[in-house]
Amino acid sequence: MRGPCSLLGLLALLVAGQCSYSPEPDQQLTLPPGWVSLGRADPEEELSLTFALKQQNVDRLSELVQAVSDPDSPRYGKHLTLEDVAELVRPSQLTLRTVQKWLSAAGAQNCRSVTTRDFLACWLSVRQAELLLSGAEFHRYVGGPAETHAVRSLRPYRLPKALASHVDFVGGLHRFPPTSTLRQRPEPQVPGTTGLHLGVTPSVIRKRYNLTAQDVGSGATNNSQACAQFLEQYFHASDLAEFMRLFGGNFVHQAAVARVVGPQGRGRAGLEASLDVEYLMSAGANISTWVYSSPGRHESQEPFLQWLLLLSNESALPQVHTVSYGDDEDSLSGAYIQRVNVEFMKAAARGLTLLFASGDSGAGCWSVSGRHQFRPSFPASSPYVTTVGGTSFQNPFRITSEVVDYISGGGFSNVFPRPSYQEEAVASYLNSSPHLPPSSYFNASGRAYPDVAALSDGYWVVSNHVPIPWVSGTSASTPVFGGLLSLINEHRILRGHPPLGFLNPRLYKQRGAGLFDVTRGCHESCLNEEVEGQGFCSGPGWDPVTGWGTPNFPALLKTLIDP
Ligand SMILES: *[C@@H]1O[C@H](CO)[C@@H](O)[C@H](O)[C@H]1NC(C)=O
Ligand SMILES: *[C@@H]1O[C@H](CO)[C@@H](O)[C@H](O)[C@H]1NC(C)=O
Ligand SMILES: *[C@@H]1O[C@H](CO)[C@@H](O)[C@H](O)[C@H]1NC(C)=O
Ligand SMILES: *[C@@H]1O[C@H](CO)[C@@H](O)[C@H](O)[C@H]1NC(C)=O
Ligand SMILES: *[C@@H]1O[C@H](CO)[C@@H](O)[C@H](O)[C@H]1NC(C)=O
């Protein structure tokens, strides 16, 4: 076709804005706190942009995820390979050709694709990118705890209308690298008695969750697990070794990671990165561990997207991935959220278990046209990942039962409707909870999270050679839960079963069997008179603060070991 909006007739009309569309009209375009502009980027500077190409058969993919994840389905556990997934979702020939033609006409260099063909990562100069993405204006910014540089456009971009059915969005323009919300809390008052522990260490975790010395990886399978780091978060191998020297005395473990994917910079170790590696390898002890280290270090890349590209470009991956990244759901464009959600479906179809931290702001809070509401976070709110909330010991110095950690992220998505697997559990919570916040604060029809929880309060972490106490956040509970799922995968693989894969349909069907139900405490939210800082409260069974609860390892293993 050679209408006025075809790619050929385009350049002239683009300028007039008639033949273009805005793929992400709802993406937040404000500078995050703590970042400042250093002015316009040099027009000759090279940018790396990621083009998300329209996929095919997404409905079929979602049916397959359901079939391979539902224990009552005849296809349960019959996961797809990356090549199967590629066969299914690969963009049409028309899409591939149209986008390639457009990019090469603009002078895009060295575009790299992935096995599923649905992403292209290309190099362009700032000048070329501003011509290609009309409206965009690239500036250099600096911010974040490590004074990271980022080249971004805070002006929206438009694409030729002829691409509307071929491109979901362009990455590397708008979203800033996420910052860890892990914090060190003030030390609680230590009571002067003996028989107490002084913060959470691997032995405290292993004791509370009933792990024995035998509950470690056997080395007889190729089972492995991974955590992903963003924004210049590095772990140091020497910190991990020292951590294991200090705290790894009573369980068999590996003292080094098996593989670092991506650049492992020489900067200072990050607290978040140190914590993730140290606790993933203490809970999932003696299991081969990969670290995705700050992928996408180039200033124009979105590290989280780069990680997703890596997942779509390698067929043999660890079975369990834990990630502590999150953004406010409302700050992200619908196009981005929906597409990232499809990436999670691709992983689920392959039998990968993705665990995300539920966030560290309780129910959250923001104001929409002058009215307060809770603020869900994404990817925690995706129906295709398992989201991990946080708890504290009832008595902070004893290995007792757990209560809500008030920071534990939880709530209801405003984007994703409630998936069928949690229909009954969520309805039952909404019908029976005696402390529901006003209904104007949350969207009761949305996907509710978290799904599970673990201790998130008072961890010891070794970072930059220093043991640091009282580190808290759901970034701590997530690798702990992930490590335990890896131990369960180990048993399943030894018995010839497939790995757990996407856990939620099974978890909800089993009504949280094998988990300690957390029934006491509420998390934080808006500090106003209406709710007085309180969000949701936990209760018997599932709740949007601690999900189904925290792991009782032997019981959980028993319910999950067989197909
Ligand atoms: C994906 O892997 C292939 C083969 O290893 C490589 O050539 C390509 O550059 C990779 N894609 C990206 C986006 O890194
Ligand atoms: C696990 O731990 C709980 C509480 O710490 C305890 O009551 C229970 O007996 C332990 N063992 C098993 C097999 O559940
Ligand atoms: C730990 O893993 C190694 C292989 O990495 C294996 O040789 C060893 O037997 C394992 N230890 C235990 C107690 O299973
Ligand atoms: C893991 O084991 C499976 C089954 O034996 C095998 O097909 C696969 O190639 C192995 N993966 C790696 C990374 O060794
Ligand atoms: C509530 O959630 C649904 C999805 O479940 C969504 O379609 C709707 O727009 C949301 N409402 C608001 C006010 O965000």
mmCIF file of C-alpha atoms in Angstrom, residues 33-260:
data_model
loop_
_atom_site.group_PDB
_atom_site.id
_atom_site.type_symbol
_atom_site.label_atom_id
_atom_site.label_comp_id
_atom_site.label_asym_id
_atom_site.label_seq_id
_atom_site.Cartn_x
_atom_site.Cartn_y
_atom_site.Cartn_z
ATOM 1 C CA PRO A 33 13.474 12.124 42.779
ATOM 2 C CA GLY A 34 17.245 12.277 43.139
ATOM 3 C CA TRP A 35 17.994 12.678 39.411
ATOM 4 C CA VAL A 36 19.167 15.884 37.708
ATOM 5 C CA SER A 37 19.625 16.877 34.084
ATOM 6 C CA LEU A 38 23.064 17.592 32.674
ATOM 7 C CA GLY A 39 21.585 19.044 29.481
ATOM 8 C CA ARG A 40 20.958 17.880 25.917
ATOM 9 C CA ALA A 41 22.775 14.733 24.828
ATOM 10 C CA ASP A 42 25.424 15.110 22.113
ATOM 11 C CA PRO A 43 23.720 14.414 18.728
ATOM 12 C CA GLU A 44 26.536 12.047 17.749
ATOM 13 C CA GLU A 45 26.318 10.016 20.930
ATOM 14 C CA GLU A 46 25.292 6.388 20.373
ATOM 15 C CA LEU A 47 22.114 5.097 21.976
ATOM 16 C CA SER A 48 20.931 1.540 22.408
ATOM 17 C CA LEU A 49 17.173 1.313 21.918
ATOM 18 C CA THR A 50 14.986 -1.754 22.275
ATOM 19 C CA PHE A 51 12.075 -2.263 19.920
ATOM 20 C CA ALA A 52 9.325 -4.573 21.193
ATOM 21 C CA LEU A 53 7.762 -6.167 18.100
ATOM 22 C CA LYS A 54 4.144 -7.279 18.055
ATOM 23 C CA GLN A 55 3.889 -10.965 18.880
ATOM 24 C CA GLN A 56 1.524 -13.584 17.493
ATOM 25 C CA ASN A 57 -0.660 -16.142 19.270
ATOM 26 C CA VAL A 58 -0.601 -14.499 22.686
ATOM 27 C CA ASP A 59 -4.033 -16.000 23.481
ATOM 28 C CA ARG A 60 -2.754 -19.450 22.644
ATOM 29 C CA LEU A 61 0.285 -18.806 24.841
ATOM 30 C CA SER A 62 -1.952 -17.933 27.767
ATOM 31 C CA GLU A 63 -3.962 -21.162 27.277
ATOM 32 C CA LEU A 64 -0.751 -23.155 27.233
ATOM 33 C CA VAL A 65 0.493 -21.502 30.428
ATOM 34 C CA GLN A 66 -2.775 -22.444 32.079
ATOM 35 C CA ALA A 67 -2.489 -26.032 30.824
ATOM 36 C CA VAL A 68 1.110 -26.630 31.906
ATOM 37 C CA SER A 69 0.657 -24.918 35.320
ATOM 38 C CA ASP A 70 -2.681 -26.358 36.437
ATOM 39 C CA PRO A 71 -2.088 -29.626 38.314
ATOM 40 C CA ASP A 72 -5.455 -30.973 37.128
ATOM 41 C CA SER A 73 -4.644 -30.508 33.476
ATOM 42 C CA PRO A 74 -3.382 -33.462 31.421
ATOM 43 C CA ARG A 75 -0.621 -31.125 30.168
ATOM 44 C CA TYR A 76 0.574 -30.207 33.673
ATOM 45 C CA GLY A 77 4.368 -29.980 33.787
ATOM 46 C CA LYS A 78 4.751 -30.517 30.036
ATOM 47 C CA HIS A 79 6.641 -27.283 29.621
ATOM 48 C CA LEU A 80 7.567 -25.751 26.297
ATOM 49 C CA THR A 81 11.112 -25.228 25.131
ATOM 50 C CA LEU A 82 12.298 -21.776 24.144
ATOM 51 C CA GLU A 83 12.099 -22.942 20.545
ATOM 52 C CA ASP A 84 8.440 -23.981 21.020
ATOM 53 C CA VAL A 85 7.701 -20.561 22.473
ATOM 54 C CA ALA A 86 9.525 -18.887 19.598
ATOM 55 C CA GLU A 87 7.464 -20.877 17.097
ATOM 56 C CA LEU A 88 4.316 -19.579 18.758
ATOM 57 C CA VAL A 89 4.947 -15.903 19.461
ATOM 58 C CA ARG A 90 7.385 -14.985 16.686
ATOM 59 C CA PRO A 91 6.216 -11.798 14.914
ATOM 60 C CA SER A 92 4.746 -12.209 11.438
ATOM 61 C CA GLN A 93 6.977 -11.888 8.376
ATOM 62 C CA LEU A 94 5.179 -8.643 7.605
ATOM 63 C CA THR A 95 6.032 -7.248 11.038
ATOM 64 C CA LEU A 96 9.666 -8.315 10.800
ATOM 65 C CA ARG A 97 10.059 -6.851 7.306
ATOM 66 C CA THR A 98 8.216 -3.607 8.020
ATOM 67 C CA VAL A 99 10.180 -2.843 11.171
ATOM 68 C CA GLN A 100 13.512 -3.792 9.626
ATOM 69 C CA LYS A 101 12.877 -1.606 6.607
ATOM 70 C CA TRP A 102 11.971 1.338 8.806
ATOM 71 C CA LEU A 103 15.022 0.885 11.030
ATOM 72 C CA SER A 104 17.532 0.477 8.251
ATOM 73 C CA ALA A 105 16.138 3.518 6.429
ATOM 74 C CA ALA A 106 16.844 5.463 9.617
ATOM 75 C CA GLY A 107 20.427 4.208 9.764
ATOM 76 C CA ALA A 108 20.020 1.895 12.770
ATOM 77 C CA GLN A 109 23.159 -0.212 13.143
ATOM 78 C CA ASN A 110 23.831 -3.741 14.265
ATOM 79 C CA CYS A 111 20.335 -4.611 15.370
ATOM 80 C CA ARG A 112 20.474 -7.750 17.498
ATOM 81 C CA SER A 113 17.474 -10.016 17.825
ATOM 82 C CA VAL A 114 16.589 -12.822 20.240
ATOM 83 C CA THR A 115 15.519 -16.437 19.697
ATOM 84 C CA THR A 116 11.845 -15.454 19.840
ATOM 85 C CA ARG A 117 12.479 -12.659 17.278
ATOM 86 C CA ASP A 118 10.120 -10.335 19.178
ATOM 87 C CA PHE A 119 12.735 -7.808 20.310
ATOM 88 C CA LEU A 120 15.326 -5.840 18.403
ATOM 89 C CA ALA A 121 18.125 -4.024 20.210
ATOM 90 C CA CYS A 122 19.738 -1.419 17.923
ATOM 91 C CA TRP A 123 22.368 1.281 18.030
ATOM 92 C CA LEU A 124 21.454 4.744 16.792
ATOM 93 C CA SER A 125 22.955 8.156 17.231
ATOM 94 C CA VAL A 126 20.921 10.630 19.266
ATOM 95 C CA ARG A 127 20.321 12.587 16.058
ATOM 96 C CA GLN A 128 18.974 9.526 14.241
ATOM 97 C CA ALA A 129 16.849 8.512 17.221
ATOM 98 C CA GLU A 130 15.266 11.947 17.482
ATOM 99 C CA LEU A 131 14.346 11.773 13.789
ATOM 100 C CA LEU A 132 13.002 8.246 14.086
ATOM 101 C CA LEU A 133 11.025 8.777 17.288
ATOM 102 C CA SER A 134 9.394 12.073 16.552
ATOM 103 C CA GLY A 135 8.954 14.284 19.578
ATOM 104 C CA ALA A 136 11.695 12.615 21.615
ATOM 105 C CA GLU A 137 14.455 14.857 22.966
ATOM 106 C CA PHE A 138 17.362 13.127 24.644
ATOM 107 C CA HIS A 139 19.066 14.569 27.699
ATOM 108 C CA ARG A 140 21.740 13.223 29.931
ATOM 109 C CA TYR A 141 20.704 12.682 33.554
ATOM 110 C CA VAL A 142 22.568 11.626 36.644
ATOM 111 C CA GLY A 143 21.127 10.149 39.828
ATOM 112 C CA GLY A 144 20.529 7.099 41.987
ATOM 113 C CA PRO A 145 22.677 5.923 44.883
ATOM 114 C CA ALA A 146 25.648 5.236 42.583
ATOM 115 C CA GLU A 147 25.367 8.526 40.637
ATOM 116 C CA THR A 148 24.449 6.574 37.535
ATOM 117 C CA HIS A 149 24.221 8.340 34.190
ATOM 118 C CA ALA A 150 21.176 7.791 31.986
ATOM 119 C CA VAL A 151 20.271 9.215 28.592
ATOM 120 C CA ARG A 152 16.506 9.623 28.406
ATOM 121 C CA SER A 153 13.737 11.635 26.793
ATOM 122 C CA LEU A 154 11.138 13.212 29.063
ATOM 123 C CA ARG A 155 9.170 14.184 25.982
ATOM 124 C CA PRO A 156 6.819 11.605 24.463
ATOM 125 C CA TYR A 157 7.672 9.963 21.148
ATOM 126 C CA ARG A 158 5.483 9.144 18.187
ATOM 127 C CA LEU A 159 5.878 6.411 15.590
ATOM 128 C CA PRO A 160 4.596 6.220 12.013
ATOM 129 C CA LYS A 161 1.011 4.988 11.954
ATOM 130 C CA ALA A 162 2.104 2.273 9.549
ATOM 131 C CA LEU A 163 3.900 0.656 12.514
ATOM 132 C CA ALA A 164 0.925 0.625 14.866
ATOM 133 C CA SER A 165 0.195 -3.052 14.277
ATOM 134 C CA HIS A 166 3.905 -3.988 14.376
ATOM 135 C CA VAL A 167 5.541 -2.291 17.379
ATOM 136 C CA ASP A 168 4.381 -2.466 21.013
ATOM 137 C CA PHE A 169 6.769 0.163 22.370
ATOM 138 C CA VAL A 170 10.346 1.392 22.227
ATOM 139 C CA GLY A 171 12.516 0.850 25.300
ATOM 140 C CA GLY A 172 15.420 3.007 26.443
ATOM 141 C CA LEU A 173 13.679 6.388 26.203
ATOM 142 C CA HIS A 174 11.550 7.011 29.221
ATOM 143 C CA ARG A 175 11.928 4.647 32.146
ATOM 144 C CA PHE A 176 14.748 5.325 34.594
ATOM 145 C CA PRO A 177 16.641 2.477 36.271
ATOM 146 C CA PRO A 178 14.833 1.368 39.433
ATOM 147 C CA THR A 179 16.322 2.021 42.844
ATOM 148 C CA SER A 180 16.417 -0.519 45.657
ATOM 149 C CA THR A 181 14.131 0.254 48.599
ATOM 150 C CA LEU A 182 15.994 -2.014 50.972
ATOM 151 C CA ARG A 183 16.660 -0.211 54.244
ATOM 152 C CA GLN A 184 18.585 -0.629 57.432
ATOM 153 C CA ARG A 185 16.175 -0.204 60.307
ATOM 154 C CA PRO A 186 17.200 1.137 63.689
ATOM 155 C CA GLU A 187 18.396 -1.576 66.018
ATOM 156 C CA PRO A 188 15.630 -2.779 68.346
ATOM 157 C CA GLN A 189 16.224 -2.644 72.122
ATOM 158 C CA VAL A 190 18.080 -5.802 73.069
ATOM 159 C CA PRO A 191 16.578 -7.388 76.181
ATOM 160 C CA GLY A 192 19.264 -8.610 78.595
ATOM 161 C CA THR A 193 18.489 -12.311 78.519
ATOM 162 C CA THR A 194 20.226 -15.292 77.011
ATOM 163 C CA GLY A 195 19.048 -17.767 74.393
ATOM 164 C CA LEU A 196 18.240 -15.016 71.934
ATOM 165 C CA HIS A 197 19.333 -14.508 68.385
ATOM 166 C CA LEU A 198 20.524 -11.085 67.300
ATOM 167 C CA GLY A 199 19.007 -10.739 63.900
ATOM 168 C CA VAL A 200 18.279 -13.023 60.973
ATOM 169 C CA THR A 201 21.106 -15.213 59.692
ATOM 170 C CA PRO A 202 20.987 -18.351 57.534
ATOM 171 C CA SER A 203 20.785 -20.563 60.611
ATOM 172 C CA VAL A 204 17.806 -18.590 61.907
ATOM 173 C CA ILE A 205 16.095 -18.959 58.512
ATOM 174 C CA ARG A 206 16.888 -22.648 58.334
ATOM 175 C CA LYS A 207 15.659 -23.240 61.857
ATOM 176 C CA ARG A 208 12.426 -21.272 61.496
ATOM 177 C CA TYR A 209 11.551 -22.956 58.224
ATOM 178 C CA ASN A 210 12.441 -26.417 59.566
ATOM 179 C CA LEU A 211 15.334 -27.180 57.240
ATOM 180 C CA THR A 212 17.637 -29.995 58.291
ATOM 181 C CA ALA A 213 21.283 -30.541 57.379
ATOM 182 C CA GLN A 214 20.079 -32.874 54.615
ATOM 183 C CA ASP A 215 18.054 -30.122 52.951
ATOM 184 C CA VAL A 216 20.717 -28.978 50.506
ATOM 185 C CA GLY A 217 21.309 -29.507 46.819
ATOM 186 C CA SER A 218 22.751 -32.918 45.969
ATOM 187 C CA GLY A 219 24.846 -31.869 43.003
ATOM 188 C CA ALA A 220 23.349 -34.832 41.149
ATOM 189 C CA THR A 221 21.082 -32.752 38.911
ATOM 190 C CA ASN A 222 21.634 -29.702 36.777
ATOM 191 C CA ASN A 223 19.199 -27.792 38.953
ATOM 192 C CA SER A 224 20.093 -24.120 39.304
ATOM 193 C CA GLN A 225 18.722 -20.807 40.525
ATOM 194 C CA ALA A 226 19.353 -17.145 39.754
ATOM 195 C CA CYS A 227 18.876 -13.650 41.064
ATOM 196 C CA ALA A 228 18.899 -10.495 38.949
ATOM 197 C CA GLN A 229 20.530 -7.169 39.856
ATOM 198 C CA PHE A 230 19.880 -3.773 38.333
ATOM 199 C CA LEU A 231 21.267 -0.260 38.578
ATOM 200 C CA GLU A 232 24.954 -0.841 39.186
ATOM 201 C CA GLN A 233 24.248 -3.321 41.951
ATOM 202 C CA TYR A 234 27.213 -5.653 42.208
ATOM 203 C CA PHE A 235 27.969 -8.386 44.651
ATOM 204 C CA HIS A 236 31.583 -9.175 45.520
ATOM 205 C CA ALA A 237 32.715 -12.785 45.514
ATOM 206 C CA SER A 238 34.812 -12.006 48.599
ATOM 207 C CA ASP A 239 31.738 -10.777 50.518
ATOM 208 C CA LEU A 240 29.899 -13.985 49.679
ATOM 209 C CA ALA A 241 32.871 -16.039 50.859
ATOM 210 C CA GLU A 242 33.123 -14.066 54.086
ATOM 211 C CA PHE A 243 29.376 -14.308 54.658
ATOM 212 C CA MET A 244 29.550 -18.080 54.323
ATOM 213 C CA ARG A 245 32.574 -18.172 56.647
ATOM 214 C CA LEU A 246 30.668 -16.214 59.293
ATOM 215 C CA PHE A 247 27.207 -17.688 58.881
ATOM 216 C CA GLY A 248 27.484 -20.843 56.772
ATOM 217 C CA GLY A 249 28.979 -23.108 59.429
ATOM 218 C CA ASN A 250 26.124 -25.539 59.905
ATOM 219 C CA PHE A 251 24.949 -26.357 56.391
ATOM 220 C CA VAL A 252 26.614 -27.541 53.202
ATOM 221 C CA HIS A 253 26.785 -24.687 50.725
ATOM 222 C CA GLN A 254 28.626 -23.362 47.709
ATOM 223 C CA ALA A 255 30.891 -20.426 48.420
ATOM 224 C CA ALA A 256 30.938 -19.029 44.890
ATOM 225 C CA VAL A 257 28.357 -18.341 42.196
ATOM 226 C CA ALA A 258 28.435 -20.625 39.168
ATOM 227 C CA ARG A 259 27.944 -17.939 36.558
ATOM 228 C CA VAL A 260 27.694 -14.177 36.335
#
